[in-house]
């Protein structure tokens, strides 16, 4: 292994005369697709993207095997990457949700490969052209959504508008960074400055608060470091953002007054810290914050439903590394930040502040959003990192030993990952179709959801809905063995996601049904149902629906005092749970008629507090029904 600082043309994986090969065109196409691979309920463009990446990697491996060596970056970016990959493998073995952990591992591996391919082949690709094209498409998309379709806020190709804002901020950083060094050609300056102003208009239409602040920071950097008269354009843009009416200004100065969650992010961050403190060594696992969040939920006192909006993500990538990765994740993140900051400074010294600013703005957005949650943003970071990674490389010669199979094995694994992701997309399409059919066509929903589980047996949501559909159809089936088959389906769903409360609640419903139909002894079946509901309540301790269901089971078992205690607990969690109030009135009419008047007044007060509120989820709708 040797290391040497060489010019770019000599340090790339291929000789310069082959730099315009088909693989380079394919890689450019993949770079163009980055902002769009998360578009839609089922992001179908992700499939072609990962296949393009896998194909280019196989071509690079083939060329390297012919030459007998492979170039890798001399910058030690691989150290934190190896730590995170190792941590992901550990979690994959012990995870309560195999699908989520494996999906993160696949995304991380593909993003790392994409970074390597960009570094080796296209470090100096036409960044300016890519920025112009992306800015034009995204701003047009956002403008049509906001001004023509009336969407508020416009989200562009993402489900979350903050992610579209991140991509536009990266384009803005690239554009302003390219203008900071002195330019002799005025037309280039005019084009990039126009692109920067157009991107700023798009960000103002989106209205992201973090995006607005990031935009001001980028224009301030341009004002400070740009030389010449054009730098004063930054003052005009900043003044427009602050003074003129726009979505960002409204959200910062007025919107928070009507938003009961305006300051809840601090409580979410506190929950993230507590989650990491409870799992300090290796965290809860990648992409599992969503599943562990109910244990760390906090009430929203301003709303009639206190636990109706549980935080499903930490809204901070750095706290996410602590909650999901523990101490090892934080150490890996710290090493990554140290290496990245050094590379940013090196890029600035070389007169290329644009990519450094782009990486910096992603690190800034990570303070408020979850970058690794979205594969599109992971590969966007790969693209930016590849442009600031020094051109010095190390030549690795696999030799004739077992090491010579490592590149080929890596290519095969990445190809398998790409194929699995395409199958996963197909399974999710069938699953979502099945969810839509559940209310109108149960047999069709059964066939479609079953197809989803056959395509991807690891998909927990499809297995859970398949069990639910079977339970709904069991009401129409006279087969005595049908409940046993439904129970087996719920156990399968529970094995795929041990943090989902739906399978044990479905099992409780099966036992209650068996008790009513006489297929099991009533006391035995109801005791089993109570055990399953208790299991669910440990996963979601603040879920009043589970507590009421458990109270009803204990009431049927004749344990009246315990049932009332559980009912009171449900009302402490959700004081406006109308069905729980009605149940208490019914039970008190049999146990303590003297308290009925008090219970009825409690119900009236709850109805008054809930009057006029529009439920935002199924949970809230059930609580206030």
mmCIF file of N, CA and C in Angstrom, residues 406-476:
data_model
loop_
_atom_site.group_PDB
_atom_site.id
_atom_site.type_symbol
_atom_site.label_atom_id
_atom_site.label_comp_id
_atom_site.label_asym_id
_atom_site.label_seq_id
_atom_site.Cartn_x
_atom_site.Cartn_y
_atom_site.Cartn_z
ATOM 1 N N UNK A 406 -12.261 -9.686 -2.074
ATOM 2 C CA UNK A 406 -13.023 -8.672 -1.333
ATOM 3 C C UNK A 406 -13.748 -7.700 -2.253
ATOM 4 N N UNK A 407 -13.078 -7.126 -3.285
ATOM 5 C CA UNK A 407 -13.815 -6.193 -4.166
ATOM 6 C C UNK A 407 -15.005 -6.853 -4.858
ATOM 7 N N UNK A 408 -14.794 -8.084 -5.348
ATOM 8 C CA UNK A 408 -15.892 -8.772 -6.035
ATOM 9 C C UNK A 408 -17.037 -9.050 -5.068
ATOM 10 N N UNK A 409 -16.692 -9.507 -3.857
ATOM 11 C CA UNK A 409 -17.725 -9.781 -2.864
ATOM 12 C C UNK A 409 -18.494 -8.511 -2.507
ATOM 13 N N UNK A 410 -17.768 -7.389 -2.407
ATOM 14 C CA UNK A 410 -18.429 -6.117 -2.116
ATOM 15 C C UNK A 410 -19.417 -5.748 -3.215
ATOM 16 N N UNK A 411 -18.993 -5.916 -4.466
ATOM 17 C CA UNK A 411 -19.887 -5.616 -5.580
ATOM 18 C C UNK A 411 -21.126 -6.497 -5.585
ATOM 19 N N UNK A 412 -20.959 -7.764 -5.282
ATOM 20 C CA UNK A 412 -22.103 -8.682 -5.252
ATOM 21 C C UNK A 412 -23.072 -8.293 -4.130
ATOM 22 N N UNK A 413 -22.526 -7.959 -2.961
ATOM 23 C CA UNK A 413 -23.377 -7.563 -1.831
ATOM 24 C C UNK A 413 -24.168 -6.307 -2.166
ATOM 25 N N UNK A 414 -23.499 -5.311 -2.752
ATOM 26 C CA UNK A 414 -24.190 -4.064 -3.099
ATOM 27 C C UNK A 414 -25.268 -4.313 -4.151
ATOM 28 N N UNK A 415 -24.977 -5.187 -5.106
ATOM 29 C CA UNK A 415 -25.988 -5.525 -6.110
ATOM 30 C C UNK A 415 -27.191 -6.199 -5.449
ATOM 31 N N UNK A 416 -26.935 -7.098 -4.498
ATOM 32 C CA UNK A 416 -28.041 -7.748 -3.777
ATOM 33 C C UNK A 416 -28.845 -6.718 -2.977
ATOM 34 N N UNK A 417 -28.149 -5.767 -2.362
ATOM 35 C CA UNK A 417 -28.850 -4.702 -1.636
ATOM 36 C C UNK A 417 -29.761 -3.921 -2.581
ATOM 37 N N UNK A 418 -29.240 -3.593 -3.771
ATOM 38 C CA UNK A 418 -30.026 -2.819 -4.731
ATOM 39 C C UNK A 418 -31.255 -3.606 -5.186
ATOM 40 N N UNK A 419 -31.081 -4.880 -5.444
ATOM 41 C CA UNK A 419 -32.213 -5.705 -5.854
ATOM 42 C C UNK A 419 -33.236 -5.822 -4.723
ATOM 43 N N UNK A 420 -32.754 -5.977 -3.481
ATOM 44 C CA UNK A 420 -33.676 -6.079 -2.337
ATOM 45 C C UNK A 420 -34.476 -4.799 -2.170
ATOM 46 N N UNK A 421 -33.835 -3.642 -2.363
ATOM 47 C CA UNK A 421 -34.561 -2.377 -2.239
ATOM 48 C C UNK A 421 -35.659 -2.270 -3.290
ATOM 49 N N UNK A 422 -35.409 -2.760 -4.491
ATOM 50 C CA UNK A 422 -36.442 -2.738 -5.516
ATOM 51 C C UNK A 422 -37.609 -3.655 -5.146
ATOM 52 N N UNK A 423 -37.302 -4.820 -4.590
ATOM 53 C CA UNK A 423 -38.365 -5.700 -4.110
ATOM 54 C C UNK A 423 -39.133 -5.046 -2.961
ATOM 55 N N UNK A 424 -38.403 -4.336 -2.100
ATOM 56 C CA UNK A 424 -39.051 -3.653 -0.981
ATOM 57 C C UNK A 424 -40.022 -2.593 -1.481
ATOM 58 N N UNK A 425 -39.639 -1.876 -2.520
ATOM 59 C CA UNK A 425 -40.540 -0.875 -3.091
ATOM 60 C C UNK A 425 -41.810 -1.536 -3.618
ATOM 61 N N UNK A 426 -41.650 -2.669 -4.302
ATOM 62 C CA UNK A 426 -42.823 -3.373 -4.824
ATOM 63 C C UNK A 426 -43.718 -3.856 -3.684
ATOM 64 N N UNK A 427 -43.114 -4.376 -2.627
ATOM 65 C CA UNK A 427 -43.919 -4.871 -1.505
ATOM 66 C C UNK A 427 -44.661 -3.727 -0.824
ATOM 67 N N UNK A 428 -44.014 -2.567 -0.702
ATOM 68 C CA UNK A 428 -44.688 -1.428 -0.087
ATOM 69 C C UNK A 428 -45.849 -0.940 -0.952
ATOM 70 N N UNK A 429 -45.689 -1.017 -2.259
ATOM 71 C CA UNK A 429 -46.787 -0.617 -3.149
ATOM 72 C C UNK A 429 -48.005 -1.519 -2.924
ATOM 73 N N UNK A 430 -47.789 -2.821 -2.842
ATOM 74 C CA UNK A 430 -48.891 -3.747 -2.578
ATOM 75 C C UNK A 430 -49.479 -3.501 -1.189
ATOM 76 N N UNK A 431 -48.620 -3.246 -0.217
ATOM 77 C CA UNK A 431 -49.095 -3.008 1.153
ATOM 78 C C UNK A 431 -50.002 -1.780 1.217
ATOM 79 N N UNK A 432 -49.560 -0.678 0.609
ATOM 80 C CA UNK A 432 -50.353 0.547 0.645
ATOM 81 C C UNK A 432 -51.682 0.360 -0.103
ATOM 82 N N UNK A 433 -51.646 -0.388 -1.172
ATOM 83 C CA UNK A 433 -52.887 -0.672 -1.893
ATOM 84 C C UNK A 433 -53.838 -1.483 -1.006
ATOM 85 N N UNK A 434 -53.277 -2.455 -0.278
ATOM 86 C CA UNK A 434 -54.086 -3.248 0.640
ATOM 87 C C UNK A 434 -54.708 -2.406 1.741
ATOM 88 N N UNK A 435 -53.964 -1.431 2.250
ATOM 89 C CA UNK A 435 -54.507 -0.542 3.289
ATOM 90 C C UNK A 435 -55.700 0.248 2.761
ATOM 91 N N UNK A 436 -55.596 0.685 1.509
ATOM 92 C CA UNK A 436 -56.709 1.446 0.929
ATOM 93 C C UNK A 436 -57.946 0.567 0.699
ATOM 94 N N UNK A 437 -57.731 -0.727 0.472
ATOM 95 C CA UNK A 437 -58.846 -1.627 0.194
ATOM 96 C C UNK A 437 -59.522 -2.154 1.453
ATOM 97 N N UNK A 438 -58.905 -1.959 2.605
ATOM 98 C CA UNK A 438 -59.437 -2.560 3.829
ATOM 99 C C UNK A 438 -60.852 -2.095 4.151
ATOM 100 N N UNK A 439 -61.194 -0.886 3.798
ATOM 101 C CA UNK A 439 -62.521 -0.352 4.126
ATOM 102 C C UNK A 439 -63.581 -0.690 3.090
ATOM 103 N N UNK A 440 -63.160 -1.173 1.907
ATOM 104 C CA UNK A 440 -64.143 -1.369 0.837
ATOM 105 C C UNK A 440 -64.153 -2.798 0.274
ATOM 106 N N UNK A 441 -63.034 -3.507 0.373
ATOM 107 C CA UNK A 441 -62.939 -4.828 -0.263
ATOM 108 C C UNK A 441 -61.981 -5.702 0.537
ATOM 109 N N UNK A 442 -62.500 -6.386 1.546
ATOM 110 C CA UNK A 442 -61.632 -7.198 2.404
ATOM 111 C C UNK A 442 -60.943 -8.338 1.645
ATOM 112 N N UNK A 443 -61.630 -9.100 0.783
ATOM 113 C CA UNK A 443 -60.913 -10.152 0.030
ATOM 114 C C UNK A 443 -59.794 -9.579 -0.838
ATOM 115 N N UNK A 444 -60.065 -8.439 -1.499
ATOM 116 C CA UNK A 444 -59.014 -7.812 -2.298
ATOM 117 C C UNK A 444 -57.867 -7.325 -1.436
ATOM 118 N N UNK A 445 -58.192 -6.749 -0.273
ATOM 119 C CA UNK A 445 -57.144 -6.315 0.644
ATOM 120 C C UNK A 445 -56.310 -7.491 1.120
ATOM 121 N N UNK A 446 -56.964 -8.640 1.360
ATOM 122 C CA UNK A 446 -56.240 -9.835 1.799
ATOM 123 C C UNK A 446 -55.260 -10.297 0.729
ATOM 124 N N UNK A 447 -55.717 -10.381 -0.522
ATOM 125 C CA UNK A 447 -54.835 -10.832 -1.609
ATOM 126 C C UNK A 447 -53.665 -9.883 -1.803
ATOM 127 N N UNK A 448 -53.947 -8.592 -1.797
ATOM 128 C CA UNK A 448 -52.892 -7.598 -2.054
ATOM 129 C C UNK A 448 -51.876 -7.567 -0.916
ATOM 130 N N UNK A 449 -52.356 -7.582 0.323
ATOM 131 C CA UNK A 449 -51.438 -7.532 1.466
ATOM 132 C C UNK A 449 -50.629 -8.814 1.568
ATOM 133 N N UNK A 450 -51.246 -9.931 1.250
ATOM 134 C CA UNK A 450 -50.510 -11.204 1.264
ATOM 135 C C UNK A 450 -49.402 -11.189 0.218
ATOM 136 N N UNK A 451 -49.667 -10.583 -0.940
ATOM 137 C CA UNK A 451 -48.621 -10.459 -1.962
ATOM 138 C C UNK A 451 -47.452 -9.630 -1.441
ATOM 139 N N UNK A 452 -47.759 -8.572 -0.671
ATOM 140 C CA UNK A 452 -46.684 -7.746 -0.104
ATOM 141 C C UNK A 452 -45.796 -8.567 0.830
ATOM 142 N N UNK A 453 -46.409 -9.440 1.635
ATOM 143 C CA UNK A 453 -45.610 -10.255 2.570
ATOM 144 C C UNK A 453 -44.812 -11.321 1.836
ATOM 145 N N UNK A 454 -45.284 -11.763 0.693
ATOM 146 C CA UNK A 454 -44.537 -12.757 -0.085
ATOM 147 C C UNK A 454 -43.328 -12.113 -0.762
ATOM 148 N N UNK A 455 -43.498 -10.892 -1.255
ATOM 149 C CA UNK A 455 -42.380 -10.204 -1.919
ATOM 150 C C UNK A 455 -41.300 -9.834 -0.911
ATOM 151 N N UNK A 456 -41.716 -9.324 0.255
ATOM 152 C CA UNK A 456 -40.759 -8.949 1.304
ATOM 153 C C UNK A 456 -41.254 -9.498 2.639
ATOM 154 N N UNK A 457 -40.818 -10.688 3.022
ATOM 155 C CA UNK A 457 -41.299 -11.297 4.272
ATOM 156 C C UNK A 457 -40.920 -10.519 5.524
ATOM 157 N N UNK A 458 -39.958 -9.559 5.412
ATOM 158 C CA UNK A 458 -39.529 -8.803 6.590
ATOM 159 C C UNK A 458 -40.389 -7.588 6.870
ATOM 160 N N UNK A 459 -41.266 -7.215 5.946
ATOM 161 C CA UNK A 459 -42.029 -5.974 6.088
ATOM 162 C C UNK A 459 -43.056 -6.122 7.220
ATOM 163 N N UNK A 460 -42.809 -5.484 8.373
ATOM 164 C CA UNK A 460 -43.677 -5.734 9.537
ATOM 165 C C UNK A 460 -45.077 -5.158 9.392
ATOM 166 N N UNK A 461 -45.192 -3.992 8.764
ATOM 167 C CA UNK A 461 -46.496 -3.376 8.628
ATOM 168 C C UNK A 461 -47.453 -4.215 7.802
ATOM 169 N N UNK A 462 -46.948 -4.836 6.733
ATOM 170 C CA UNK A 462 -47.796 -5.678 5.900
ATOM 171 C C UNK A 462 -48.254 -6.911 6.663
ATOM 172 N N UNK A 463 -47.353 -7.525 7.440
ATOM 173 C CA UNK A 463 -47.731 -8.704 8.231
ATOM 174 C C UNK A 463 -48.765 -8.335 9.293
ATOM 175 N N UNK A 464 -48.601 -7.167 9.900
ATOM 176 C CA UNK A 464 -49.570 -6.716 10.901
ATOM 177 C C UNK A 464 -50.950 -6.500 10.272
ATOM 178 N N UNK A 465 -50.992 -5.831 9.115
ATOM 179 C CA UNK A 465 -52.280 -5.577 8.468
ATOM 180 C C UNK A 465 -52.899 -6.861 7.937
ATOM 181 N N UNK A 466 -52.054 -7.815 7.529
ATOM 182 C CA UNK A 466 -52.582 -9.101 7.088
ATOM 183 C C UNK A 466 -53.301 -9.800 8.236
ATOM 184 N N UNK A 467 -52.716 -9.748 9.441
ATOM 185 C CA UNK A 467 -53.368 -10.336 10.611
ATOM 186 C C UNK A 467 -54.676 -9.611 10.927
ATOM 187 N N UNK A 468 -54.665 -8.298 10.795
ATOM 188 C CA UNK A 468 -55.882 -7.522 11.079
ATOM 189 C C UNK A 468 -56.989 -7.866 10.090
ATOM 190 N N UNK A 469 -56.625 -7.995 8.816
ATOM 191 C CA UNK A 469 -57.625 -8.340 7.799
ATOM 192 C C UNK A 469 -58.199 -9.724 8.064
ATOM 193 N N UNK A 470 -57.330 -10.665 8.425
ATOM 194 C CA UNK A 470 -57.814 -12.025 8.726
ATOM 195 C C UNK A 470 -58.777 -12.012 9.908
ATOM 196 N N UNK A 471 -58.490 -11.189 10.913
ATOM 197 C CA UNK A 471 -59.386 -11.100 12.065
ATOM 198 C C UNK A 471 -60.732 -10.496 11.661
ATOM 199 N N UNK A 472 -60.704 -9.482 10.804
ATOM 200 C CA UNK A 472 -61.951 -8.876 10.345
ATOM 201 C C UNK A 472 -62.770 -9.868 9.521
ATOM 202 N N UNK A 473 -62.099 -10.698 8.730
ATOM 203 C CA UNK A 473 -62.808 -11.663 7.896
ATOM 204 C C UNK A 473 -63.257 -12.876 8.692
ATOM 205 N N UNK A 474 -62.681 -13.096 9.870
ATOM 206 C CA UNK A 474 -63.073 -14.262 10.669
ATOM 207 C C UNK A 474 -64.517 -14.145 11.147
ATOM 208 N N UNK A 475 -65.064 -12.921 11.190
ATOM 209 C CA UNK A 475 -66.464 -12.750 11.569
ATOM 210 C C UNK A 475 -67.397 -13.379 10.544
ATOM 211 N N UNK A 476 -66.899 -13.512 9.303
ATOM 212 C CA UNK A 476 -67.729 -14.069 8.237
ATOM 213 C C UNK A 476 -67.428 -15.533 7.976
#
